[in-house]
Amino acid sequence: MRVSIYYNSAKCEQQDVILIKLNNSGRLGVEATWKECFILSGKEVYVNEGQAKSMPLAVGEAMI
């Protein structure tokens, strides 16, 4: 199994955003699961109260 994750920060309509790309280069489909958390001034801040997000990724699929 091989899933790569890429991220970049950007501005969208004058707001800071994080862009995430997941790429499944493995031989099987997978389900990627993550929690969004930022560290601001040394303090962890969770998005959506720390609830996990998930996304199915087919073989060779990349999602943004």
Tab-separated table of C-alpha atoms in Angstrom:
chain	number	residue	atom	x	y	z
A	1	MET	CA	0.000	0.000	0.000
A	2	ARG	CA	1.340	3.424	-0.927
A	3	VAL	CA	-0.570	6.637	-0.334
A	4	SER	CA	1.203	9.979	-0.524
A	5	ILE	CA	-0.092	13.206	0.960
A	6	TYR	CA	0.886	16.670	-0.174
A	7	TYR	CA	-0.159	19.974	1.333
A	8	ASN	CA	0.311	23.664	0.738
A	9	SER	CA	-0.973	26.847	2.326
A	10	ALA	CA	-2.654	29.492	0.185
A	11	LYS	CA	-5.039	32.425	0.253
A	12	CYS	CA	-8.599	32.119	-1.037
A	13	GLU	CA	-10.836	35.186	-0.960
A	14	GLN	CA	-8.462	36.767	1.581
A	15	GLN	CA	-8.606	33.766	3.962
A	16	ASP	CA	-5.753	31.392	4.763
A	17	VAL	CA	-6.477	27.842	3.551
A	18	ILE	CA	-4.612	24.533	3.489
A	19	LEU	CA	-4.762	22.525	0.260
A	20	ILE	CA	-4.397	18.748	0.630
A	21	LYS	CA	-3.782	16.188	-2.127
A	22	LEU	CA	-3.948	12.411	-1.540
A	23	ASN	CA	-2.473	10.079	-4.169
A	24	ASN	CA	-2.975	6.292	-4.075
A	25	SER	CA	-0.161	4.707	-6.098
A	26	GLY	CA	-0.663	1.279	-4.534
A	27	ARG	CA	-2.228	-1.874	-6.014
A	28	LEU	CA	-5.392	-1.780	-3.879
A	29	GLY	CA	-8.084	0.769	-3.160
A	30	VAL	CA	-7.886	2.306	0.308
A	31	GLU	CA	-9.837	4.581	2.607
A	32	ALA	CA	-7.803	7.509	3.891
A	33	THR	CA	-8.833	8.829	7.316
A	34	TRP	CA	-7.499	11.911	9.104
A	35	LYS	CA	-8.219	14.593	11.665
A	36	GLU	CA	-7.557	18.246	11.000
A	37	CYS	CA	-5.471	19.951	13.671
A	38	PHE	CA	-3.438	23.142	13.665
A	39	ILE	CA	-0.843	24.235	16.186
A	40	LEU	CA	-1.202	27.922	16.945
A	41	SER	CA	1.071	29.544	19.537
A	42	GLY	CA	1.981	26.069	20.820
A	43	LYS	CA	-1.660	25.038	21.309
A	44	GLU	CA	-3.471	22.317	19.325
A	45	VAL	CA	-6.669	23.523	17.668
A	46	TYR	CA	-8.894	20.826	16.134
A	47	VAL	CA	-11.266	21.476	13.248
A	48	ASN	CA	-14.847	20.132	13.569
A	49	GLU	CA	-14.268	19.198	17.217
A	50	GLY	CA	-11.646	16.616	16.243
A	51	GLN	CA	-14.020	14.453	14.214
A	52	ALA	CA	-12.247	12.282	11.653
A	53	LYS	CA	-12.736	12.757	7.928
A	54	SER	CA	-12.385	9.913	5.461
A	55	MET	CA	-12.220	9.481	1.708
A	56	PRO	CA	-12.069	6.329	-0.448
A	57	LEU	CA	-9.206	6.283	-2.948
A	58	ALA	CA	-9.302	3.866	-5.866
A	59	VAL	CA	-6.088	2.465	-7.383
A	60	GLY	CA	-4.170	5.240	-9.158
A	61	GLU	CA	-6.571	7.914	-7.948
A	62	ALA	CA	-5.562	11.346	-6.659
A	63	MET	CA	-8.006	13.615	-4.813
A	64	ILE	CA	-7.720	17.225	-3.735
